[in-house]
Amino acid sequence: MFDDGKAKPFGMNRRSLIQSVAAAMTIPAVARATAAYAAERLAGSGEVVVFGYGGSWSESFRKSVLDPFTTATGIKVVDVTADHSEPQIKAMNMAGRVDWDVAGIDGQNFPEMDKAGMFAPIDYSLWDEDSLKGVAEKDRRKNGVVWFSAGTVISYDERAFPKGGPNNWMDFWDVKRFPGPRGLDGVLGKHCIVFALLADGVAHKDIWPLTDDKIDRAVKKLDEIRPHISKWWIAGGEAPQLLINRELVMSSAPDGRMISAIRKGAPLRFVWDGANVVSLFLTVLKGGPNTANAQKFIAFINRAQIAAAYTQATGYPGPNLDQLKYLPADLVSMLSINPENSSKYVAEDFDWIVEKSADGKTNAEHIQDRWLKWKAG
């Protein structure tokens, strides 16, 4: 049920992290909902080359988005797969030959690649008015639009706490009120630094940037919880499986993994308060072979009905809030874009985290160095 793909430093192991959660909307239903719009604004011919993560994720992506796009527009989609898109895109730019049209970029990689001129401006004139209203301006950058968001949340076994489990990171640190073995991400130090600061009373709005004094404070707080961490997990599927097996009573965990487990009947719960949320951007690659079709694809995937189909298929929501009215209530209640949840999490400052200091290291590398030194101590 849960694979054991490993997370990598400074980014998610997205092939293992992003898994199918529920059946996507049927292609005919989606095609009917978008037929008039596509015929008027997005119809075309030829093809578009779109990046994906492979495996079950790509199967879900094709059923929920790619095939409906072809049905509605007449444009064929050629999908290419990899664990990460960034190395291939950089290599294509160095070679002076870009073979892809559309690719997802990790939020912390986006600023540097954008400054290097690897992305074409998004043609928002192709978007319908509802899409522009549904996707917040902050998520619509000049050269990229948020593709989806993923959060690391507090999760727990409801069997261990039948009267209610932890509601925030202070509760996670409270081993007297909530006794039992815990788990935390053993790879990405920035997550645990954020969680420790929240447990120590730092307000959500004051978490970023993670300056040296904040890291010092977080490390001291982490010293308190270290004896109670029985598992530093390294794979996205580990946390929910360890909770299901009753090897842990609570743990940080990827939201998509938790949604998948809960919708399959696992006796687990998770809370959004203090979750660390990262975003990935969807981009049109500058110099790609089918730029016009790529722009049409970007406009299509951000329509509310298509966004809803994508969210149902993957469990990781795109930014169009209007999709919520097309989704089942049990799923809406667990999504980061639900207004009740989005006011509680901490969004990662990916612009700051990629800035470099005098030694040439990025802030992300500096944080990770401090984390690894503490963890090895």
CSV table of C-alpha atoms in Angstrom, one decimal:
chain,number,residue,atom,x,y,z
A,1,MET,CA,0.0,0.0,0.0
A,2,PHE,CA,2.8,2.4,0.9
A,3,ASP,CA,6.0,2.3,-1.2
A,4,ASP,CA,9.4,3.2,0.3
A,5,GLY,CA,10.9,5.7,-2.2
A,6,LYS,CA,13.3,7.9,-0.3
A,7,ALA,CA,13.1,11.6,0.1
A,8,LYS,CA,16.2,13.6,-1.1
A,9,PRO,CA,17.8,16.6,0.6
A,10,PHE,CA,16.5,20.0,-0.5
A,11,GLY,CA,13.5,18.6,-2.3
A,12,MET,CA,10.8,15.9,-2.3
A,13,ASN,CA,11.2,12.5,-3.8
A,14,ARG,CA,8.2,13.4,-5.9
A,15,ARG,CA,7.7,10.0,-7.7
A,16,SER,CA,7.3,8.3,-4.3
A,17,LEU,CA,5.6,11.1,-2.6
A,18,ILE,CA,2.8,11.8,-5.1
A,19,GLN,CA,0.5,8.8,-5.4
A,20,SER,CA,-2.9,8.1,-6.6
A,21,VAL,CA,-5.5,8.9,-4.0
A,22,ALA,CA,-8.9,8.4,-5.6
A,23,ALA,CA,-10.5,7.7,-9.0
A,24,ALA,CA,-10.3,10.7,-11.3
A,25,MET,CA,-13.3,12.3,-12.9
A,26,THR,CA,-14.3,10.5,-16.0
A,27,ILE,CA,-12.9,11.8,-19.3
A,28,PRO,CA,-16.4,12.3,-20.9
A,29,ALA,CA,-17.6,14.4,-18.0
A,30,VAL,CA,-14.5,16.6,-18.0
A,31,ALA,CA,-14.6,16.9,-21.7
A,32,ARG,CA,-18.2,18.0,-21.7
A,33,ALA,CA,-17.5,20.6,-19.0
A,34,THR,CA,-14.6,22.1,-21.0
A,35,ALA,CA,-15.8,21.5,-24.6
A,36,ALA,CA,-17.2,25.0,-25.3
A,37,TYR,CA,-14.3,26.8,-23.7
A,38,ALA,CA,-11.7,24.6,-25.4
A,39,ALA,CA,-13.3,25.0,-28.8
A,40,GLU,CA,-13.3,28.7,-28.5
A,41,ARG,CA,-9.9,29.4,-27.0
A,42,LEU,CA,-7.7,26.3,-26.8
A,43,ALA,CA,-8.4,24.2,-29.9
A,44,GLY,CA,-5.4,23.3,-31.9
A,45,SER,CA,-3.3,20.6,-33.6
A,46,GLY,CA,0.0,18.9,-33.3
A,47,GLU,CA,1.4,17.9,-29.9
A,48,VAL,CA,2.8,19.2,-26.6
A,49,VAL,CA,5.6,17.5,-24.6
A,50,VAL,CA,4.7,17.5,-20.8
A,51,PHE,CA,6.9,16.3,-17.9
A,52,GLY,CA,5.6,13.9,-15.3
A,53,TYR,CA,6.9,11.7,-12.5
A,54,GLY,CA,6.1,8.3,-14.0
A,55,GLY,CA,4.5,5.2,-12.5
A,56,SER,CA,1.0,5.4,-11.0
A,57,TRP,CA,1.3,9.2,-10.8
A,58,SER,CA,1.6,9.5,-14.6
A,59,GLU,CA,-1.3,7.0,-15.1
A,60,SER,CA,-3.5,9.2,-12.9
A,61,PHE,CA,-2.2,12.4,-14.6
A,62,ARG,CA,-3.0,11.0,-18.0
A,63,LYS,CA,-6.6,10.0,-17.1
A,64,SER,CA,-7.4,13.2,-15.2
A,65,VAL,CA,-5.7,15.8,-17.3
A,66,LEU,CA,-3.7,14.7,-20.4
A,67,ASP,CA,-6.4,12.6,-22.2
A,68,PRO,CA,-9.2,15.2,-21.4
A,69,PHE,CA,-6.9,17.9,-22.8
A,70,THR,CA,-6.5,16.0,-26.1
A,71,THR,CA,-10.2,15.2,-26.2
A,72,ALA,CA,-11.2,18.9,-25.7
A,73,THR,CA,-8.5,20.5,-27.9
A,74,GLY,CA,-7.3,18.0,-30.4
A,75,ILE,CA,-3.7,18.5,-29.2
A,76,LYS,CA,-1.8,15.2,-28.6
A,77,VAL,CA,0.2,15.0,-25.3
A,78,VAL,CA,3.6,13.3,-25.3
A,79,ASP,CA,4.6,12.7,-21.7
A,80,VAL,CA,8.2,12.4,-20.5
A,81,THR,CA,9.1,11.1,-17.1
A,82,ALA,CA,11.8,11.5,-14.5
A,83,ASP,CA,12.2,11.7,-10.7
A,84,HIS,CA,13.2,15.4,-11.1
A,85,SER,CA,12.9,17.7,-14.0
A,86,GLU,CA,15.5,20.3,-13.1
A,87,PRO,CA,18.7,18.4,-14.1
A,88,GLN,CA,17.4,17.6,-17.6
A,89,ILE,CA,16.1,21.1,-18.2
A,90,LYS,CA,19.5,22.6,-17.2
A,91,ALA,CA,21.3,20.1,-19.5
A,92,MET,CA,19.0,21.0,-22.4
A,93,ASN,CA,19.6,24.7,-21.9
A,94,MET,CA,23.4,24.2,-21.8
A,95,ALA,CA,23.1,22.1,-25.0
A,96,GLY,CA,21.0,24.8,-26.7
A,97,ARG,CA,18.3,22.3,-27.5
A,98,VAL,CA,15.1,22.2,-25.5
A,99,ASP,CA,13.0,19.1,-26.3
A,100,TRP,CA,10.2,19.5,-23.6
A,101,ASP,CA,7.4,22.1,-23.5
A,102,VAL,CA,5.9,22.0,-20.0
A,103,ALA,CA,7.6,21.0,-16.7
A,104,GLY,CA,7.1,21.1,-13.0
A,105,ILE,CA,9.8,22.9,-11.0
A,106,ASP,CA,10.4,22.6,-7.2
A,107,GLY,CA,9.6,25.9,-5.5
A,108,GLN,CA,13.1,26.3,-4.2
A,109,ASN,CA,14.7,25.7,-7.6
A,110,PHE,CA,12.3,28.0,-9.4
A,111,PRO,CA,13.8,31.4,-8.6
A,112,GLU,CA,17.4,30.6,-9.8
A,113,MET,CA,16.2,28.9,-13.0
A,114,ASP,CA,13.8,31.7,-13.7
A,115,LYS,CA,16.6,34.3,-13.3
A,116,ALA,CA,18.7,32.2,-15.7
A,117,GLY,CA,15.9,32.7,-18.4
A,118,MET,CA,14.8,29.1,-18.7
A,119,PHE,CA,11.0,29.8,-18.7
A,120,ALA,CA,8.7,31.7,-21.1
A,121,PRO,CA,6.1,34.1,-19.7
A,122,ILE,CA,2.8,32.5,-19.0
A,123,ASP,CA,0.1,33.7,-21.5
A,124,TYR,CA,-2.7,34.6,-19.0
A,125,SER,CA,-4.8,36.0,-21.9
A,126,LEU,CA,-5.7,32.4,-22.7
A,127,TRP,CA,-7.2,31.8,-19.2
A,128,ASP,CA,-10.9,32.3,-18.7
A,129,GLU,CA,-12.1,34.8,-16.1
A,130,ASP,CA,-13.1,32.1,-13.6
A,131,SER,CA,-9.6,30.6,-13.6
A,132,LEU,CA,-8.0,34.0,-13.1
A,133,LYS,CA,-10.3,34.6,-10.1
A,134,GLY,CA,-9.8,31.1,-8.7
A,135,VAL,CA,-6.0,31.2,-8.8
A,136,ALA,CA,-4.6,33.8,-6.4
A,137,GLU,CA,-2.3,36.5,-7.9
A,138,LYS,CA,0.5,35.3,-5.6
A,139,ASP,CA,0.4,31.9,-7.3
A,140,ARG,CA,0.4,33.4,-10.8
A,141,ARG,CA,4.0,34.6,-11.4
A,142,LYS,CA,5.2,36.0,-14.7
A,143,ASN,CA,7.0,32.9,-15.8
A,144,GLY,CA,5.3,30.2,-13.8
A,145,VAL,CA,2.1,29.3,-12.0
A,146,VAL,CA,1.8,27.1,-8.9
A,147,TRP,CA,1.2,23.5,-10.0
A,148,PHE,CA,0.4,22.0,-6.6
A,149,SER,CA,1.2,22.3,-3.0
A,150,ALA,CA,2.4,19.6,-0.5
A,151,GLY,CA,2.6,19.8,3.2
A,152,THR,CA,4.3,18.0,6.1
A,153,VAL,CA,1.7,17.7,8.8
A,154,ILE,CA,1.3,16.4,12.3
A,155,SER,CA,-0.3,12.9,12.1
A,156,TYR,CA,-1.4,10.5,14.8
A,157,ASP,CA,-3.0,7.1,15.5
A,158,GLU,CA,-6.5,7.8,16.8
A,159,ARG,CA,-6.5,4.5,18.5
A,160,ALA,CA,-3.8,5.8,20.8
A,161,PHE,CA,-5.7,8.9,21.6
A,162,PRO,CA,-9.4,8.1,21.4
A,163,LYS,CA,-10.3,11.3,23.3
A,164,GLY,CA,-8.3,13.5,20.8
A,165,GLY,CA,-4.7,13.7,19.7
A,166,PRO,CA,-2.2,16.5,19.3
A,167,ASN,CA,-3.5,19.8,17.8
A,168,ASN,CA,-0.1,21.5,17.3
A,169,TRP,CA,3.6,21.2,17.7
A,170,MET,CA,3.5,22.1,21.4
A,171,ASP,CA,1.3,19.1,21.9
A,172,PHE,CA,3.7,17.0,19.8
A,173,TRP,CA,6.5,18.0,22.3
A,174,ASP,CA,4.2,17.3,25.3
A,175,VAL,CA,5.1,13.7,26.1
A,176,LYS,CA,3.2,13.7,29.4
A,177,ARG,CA,-0.2,14.6,28.0
A,178,PHE,CA,0.5,12.6,24.8
A,179,PRO,CA,2.8,9.7,25.7
A,180,GLY,CA,4.3,7.3,23.2
A,181,PRO,CA,7.0,6.9,20.5
A,182,ARG,CA,7.2,9.6,17.8
A,183,GLY,CA,8.6,10.0,14.3
A,184,LEU,CA,10.1,12.9,12.5
A,185,ASP,CA,11.5,13.5,9.0
A,186,GLY,CA,15.1,12.3,9.1
A,187,VAL,CA,16.2,13.8,5.8
A,188,LEU,CA,15.0,17.4,5.5
A,189,GLY,CA,16.2,19.4,8.4
A,190,LYS,CA,14.3,22.5,7.5
A,191,HIS,CA,11.1,20.8,8.4
A,192,CYS,CA,12.2,19.8,11.9
A,193,ILE,CA,13.7,23.3,12.5
A,194,VAL,CA,10.3,24.9,11.7
A,195,PHE,CA,8.4,22.4,13.9
A,196,ALA,CA,10.8,23.0,16.8
A,197,LEU,CA,10.3,26.7,16.6
A,198,LEU,CA,6.6,26.4,16.6
A,199,ALA,CA,6.8,24.0,19.6
A,200,ASP,CA,8.9,26.7,21.3
A,201,GLY,CA,6.2,29.3,20.8
A,202,VAL,CA,7.4,31.2,17.7
A,203,ALA,CA,4.4,32.6,15.8
A,204,HIS,CA,3.7,31.3,12.4
A,205,LYS,CA,4.4,34.6,10.7
A,206,ASP,CA,7.8,34.9,12.4
A,207,ILE,CA,9.2,31.5,11.4
A,208,TRP,CA,10.8,32.6,8.1
A,209,PRO,CA,13.6,33.4,7.4
A,210,LEU,CA,15.4,30.7,9.4
A,211,THR,CA,18.2,32.9,10.7
A,212,ASP,CA,21.1,31.5,12.8
A,213,ASP,CA,19.5,32.6,16.0
A,214,LYS,CA,16.3,30.8,15.2
A,215,ILE,CA,18.2,27.7,14.2
A,216,ASP,CA,20.1,27.9,17.6
A,217,ARG,CA,16.7,28.1,19.3
A,218,ALA,CA,15.3,25.2,17.3
A,219,VAL,CA,18.3,22.9,18.0
A,220,LYS,CA,17.8,23.4,21.8
A,221,LYS,CA,14.1,22.5,21.4
A,222,LEU,CA,15.0,19.5,19.3
A,223,ASP,CA,17.2,18.3,22.2
A,224,GLU,CA,14.1,18.0,24.3
A,225,ILE,CA,12.2,15.7,21.9
A,226,ARG,CA,15.2,13.6,20.6
A,227,PRO,CA,14.8,10.9,23.3
A,228,HIS,CA,11.2,10.3,22.3
A,229,ILE,CA,11.9,10.0,18.6
A,230,SER,CA,12.0,6.3,17.8
A,231,LYS,CA,12.0,6.7,14.1
A,232,TRP,CA,13.6,9.3,11.9
A,233,TRP,CA,11.8,8.3,8.7
A,234,ILE,CA,13.4,8.8,5.3
A,235,ALA,CA,10.6,7.8,3.0
A,236,GLY,CA,7.2,9.4,2.5
A,237,GLY,CA,5.2,6.2,3.0
A,238,GLU,CA,7.0,5.2,6.2
A,239,ALA,CA,5.2,7.5,8.6
A,240,PRO,CA,1.6,6.4,7.9
A,241,GLN,CA,2.6,2.8,7.8
A,242,LEU,CA,4.4,3.0,11.1
A,243,LEU,CA,1.3,4.6,12.6
A,244,ILE,CA,-0.9,1.9,11.1
A,245,ASN,CA,1.4,-0.8,12.6
A,246,ARG,CA,1.2,1.0,16.0
A,247,GLU,CA,4.9,1.4,16.1
A,248,LEU,CA,4.4,5.2,16.5
A,249,VAL,CA,1.6,7.1,18.1
A,250,MET,CA,2.4,10.3,16.2
A,251,SER,CA,4.7,11.6,13.5
A,252,SER,CA,5.3,14.3,10.9
A,253,ALA,CA,4.1,13.0,7.6
A,254,PRO,CA,3.3,14.1,4.0
A,255,ASP,CA,-0.3,15.3,3.6
A,256,GLY,CA,-0.9,13.3,0.4
A,257,ARG,CA,0.2,10.1,2.1
A,258,MET,CA,-2.1,10.7,5.0
A,259,ILE,CA,-5.0,11.5,2.8
A,260,SER,CA,-4.5,8.3,0.8
A,261,ALA,CA,-4.3,6.2,4.0
A,262,ILE,CA,-7.3,7.8,5.6
A,263,ARG,CA,-9.5,7.5,2.5
A,264,LYS,CA,-8.5,3.8,2.4
A,265,GLY,CA,-9.8,3.3,5.9
A,266,ALA,CA,-6.7,3.7,8.1
A,267,PRO,CA,-7.5,4.8,11.7
A,268,LEU,CA,-5.3,7.9,11.4
A,269,ARG,CA,-5.8,11.6,11.7
A,270,PHE,CA,-3.7,14.7,10.9
A,271,VAL,CA,-3.8,18.4,11.6
A,272,TRP,CA,-2.8,21.4,9.6
A,273,ASP,CA,-1.7,23.7,12.4
A,274,GLY,CA,2.0,24.4,11.8
A,275,ALA,CA,2.3,22.2,8.7
A,276,ASN,CA,5.3,23.1,6.5
A,277,VAL,CA,3.9,23.7,3.0
A,278,VAL,CA,6.0,23.8,-0.2
A,279,SER,CA,4.8,24.6,-3.7
A,280,LEU,CA,5.9,23.4,-7.2
A,281,PHE,CA,5.6,25.6,-10.3
A,282,LEU,CA,4.3,24.6,-13.7
A,283,THR,CA,6.3,26.3,-16.4
A,284,VAL,CA,6.6,26.7,-20.2
A,285,LEU,CA,10.2,26.0,-21.2
A,286,LYS,CA,11.7,28.7,-23.3
A,287,GLY,CA,12.8,27.4,-26.7
A,288,GLY,CA,10.5,24.3,-26.5
A,289,PRO,CA,9.2,22.9,-29.7
A,290,ASN,CA,5.5,23.6,-29.1
A,291,THR,CA,5.2,26.8,-27.1
A,292,ALA,CA,1.7,27.8,-28.3
A,293,ASN,CA,0.3,24.4,-27.3
A,294,ALA,CA,2.2,24.5,-24.0
A,295,GLN,CA,0.4,27.8,-23.2
A,296,LYS,CA,-2.9,26.2,-24.0
A,297,PHE,CA,-2.1,23.3,-21.7
A,298,ILE,CA,-1.3,25.6,-18.8
A,299,ALA,CA,-4.6,27.4,-19.3
A,300,PHE,CA,-6.5,24.1,-19.4
A,301,ILE,CA,-5.0,22.5,-16.3
A,302,ASN,CA,-5.9,25.6,-14.2
A,303,ARG,CA,-9.6,25.5,-15.0
A,304,ALA,CA,-11.6,24.5,-11.9
A,305,GLN,CA,-13.1,21.3,-13.2
A,306,ILE,CA,-9.7,20.1,-14.4
A,307,ALA,CA,-8.0,21.1,-11.2
A,308,ALA,CA,-10.6,19.1,-9.3
A,309,ALA,CA,-9.9,16.0,-11.4
A,310,TYR,CA,-6.2,16.4,-10.9
A,311,THR,CA,-6.6,16.8,-7.1
A,312,GLN,CA,-8.9,13.7,-6.9
A,313,ALA,CA,-6.3,11.7,-8.9
A,314,THR,CA,-3.2,12.7,-6.9
A,315,GLY,CA,-4.3,14.1,-3.6
A,316,TYR,CA,-2.2,17.2,-4.1
A,317,PRO,CA,-4.2,20.3,-5.0
A,318,GLY,CA,-3.5,22.9,-7.6
A,319,PRO,CA,-4.2,26.5,-6.5
A,320,ASN,CA,-7.6,27.1,-8.1
A,321,LEU,CA,-10.0,27.5,-5.1
A,322,ASP,CA,-13.1,27.1,-7.3
A,323,GLN,CA,-12.3,23.4,-7.6
A,324,LEU,CA,-13.5,22.9,-4.1
A,325,LYS,CA,-17.1,22.9,-5.2
A,326,TYR,CA,-16.4,19.9,-7.6
A,327,LEU,CA,-14.7,17.8,-4.9
A,328,PRO,CA,-16.3,15.4,-2.3
A,329,ALA,CA,-16.7,16.9,1.1
A,330,ASP,CA,-14.5,14.3,2.8
A,331,LEU,CA,-11.6,15.2,0.6
A,332,VAL,CA,-12.1,19.0,0.8
A,333,SER,CA,-11.9,18.8,4.6
A,334,MET,CA,-8.3,17.5,4.3
A,335,LEU,CA,-6.9,19.7,1.6
A,336,SER,CA,-4.4,22.5,2.1
A,337,ILE,CA,-6.4,24.9,-0.1
A,338,ASN,CA,-9.4,24.6,2.1
A,339,PRO,CA,-9.6,28.0,3.7
A,340,GLU,CA,-10.0,26.5,7.1
A,341,ASN,CA,-6.6,24.7,6.6
A,342,SER,CA,-4.7,27.3,4.6
A,343,SER,CA,-4.9,29.8,7.5
A,344,LYS,CA,-3.1,27.3,9.8
A,345,TYR,CA,0.0,26.2,7.9
A,346,VAL,CA,3.4,27.8,7.4
A,347,ALA,CA,4.4,28.4,3.7
A,348,GLU,CA,8.0,27.9,3.0
A,349,ASP,CA,9.9,31.0,1.8
A,350,PHE,CA,11.5,29.5,-1.3
A,351,ASP,CA,12.8,32.9,-2.4
A,352,TRP,CA,14.9,33.2,0.7
A,353,ILE,CA,15.9,29.6,1.0
A,354,VAL,CA,17.8,29.8,-2.3
A,355,GLU,CA,19.7,33.0,-1.5
A,356,LYS,CA,23.5,32.5,-1.2
A,357,SER,CA,25.8,33.7,1.6
A,358,ALA,CA,29.4,34.8,1.3
A,359,ASP,CA,30.7,31.3,1.3
A,360,GLY,CA,28.6,30.5,-1.8
A,361,LYS,CA,26.2,28.1,0.0
A,362,THR,CA,22.5,28.6,-0.2
A,363,ASN,CA,20.4,29.1,2.9
A,364,ALA,CA,19.0,25.7,2.3
A,365,GLU,CA,22.5,24.1,2.4
A,366,HIS,CA,23.4,26.1,5.5
A,367,ILE,CA,20.2,24.8,7.3
A,368,GLN,CA,20.9,21.3,6.2
A,369,ASP,CA,24.5,21.4,7.4
A,370,ARG,CA,23.4,22.6,10.8
A,371,TRP,CA,20.7,19.9,10.9
A,372,LEU,CA,23.1,17.1,10.0
A,373,LYS,CA,25.6,18.2,12.6
A,374,TRP,CA,23.0,18.2,15.3
A,375,LYS,CA,21.5,14.9,14.2
A,376,ALA,CA,24.9,13.2,14.3
A,377,GLY,CA,25.7,14.6,17.7
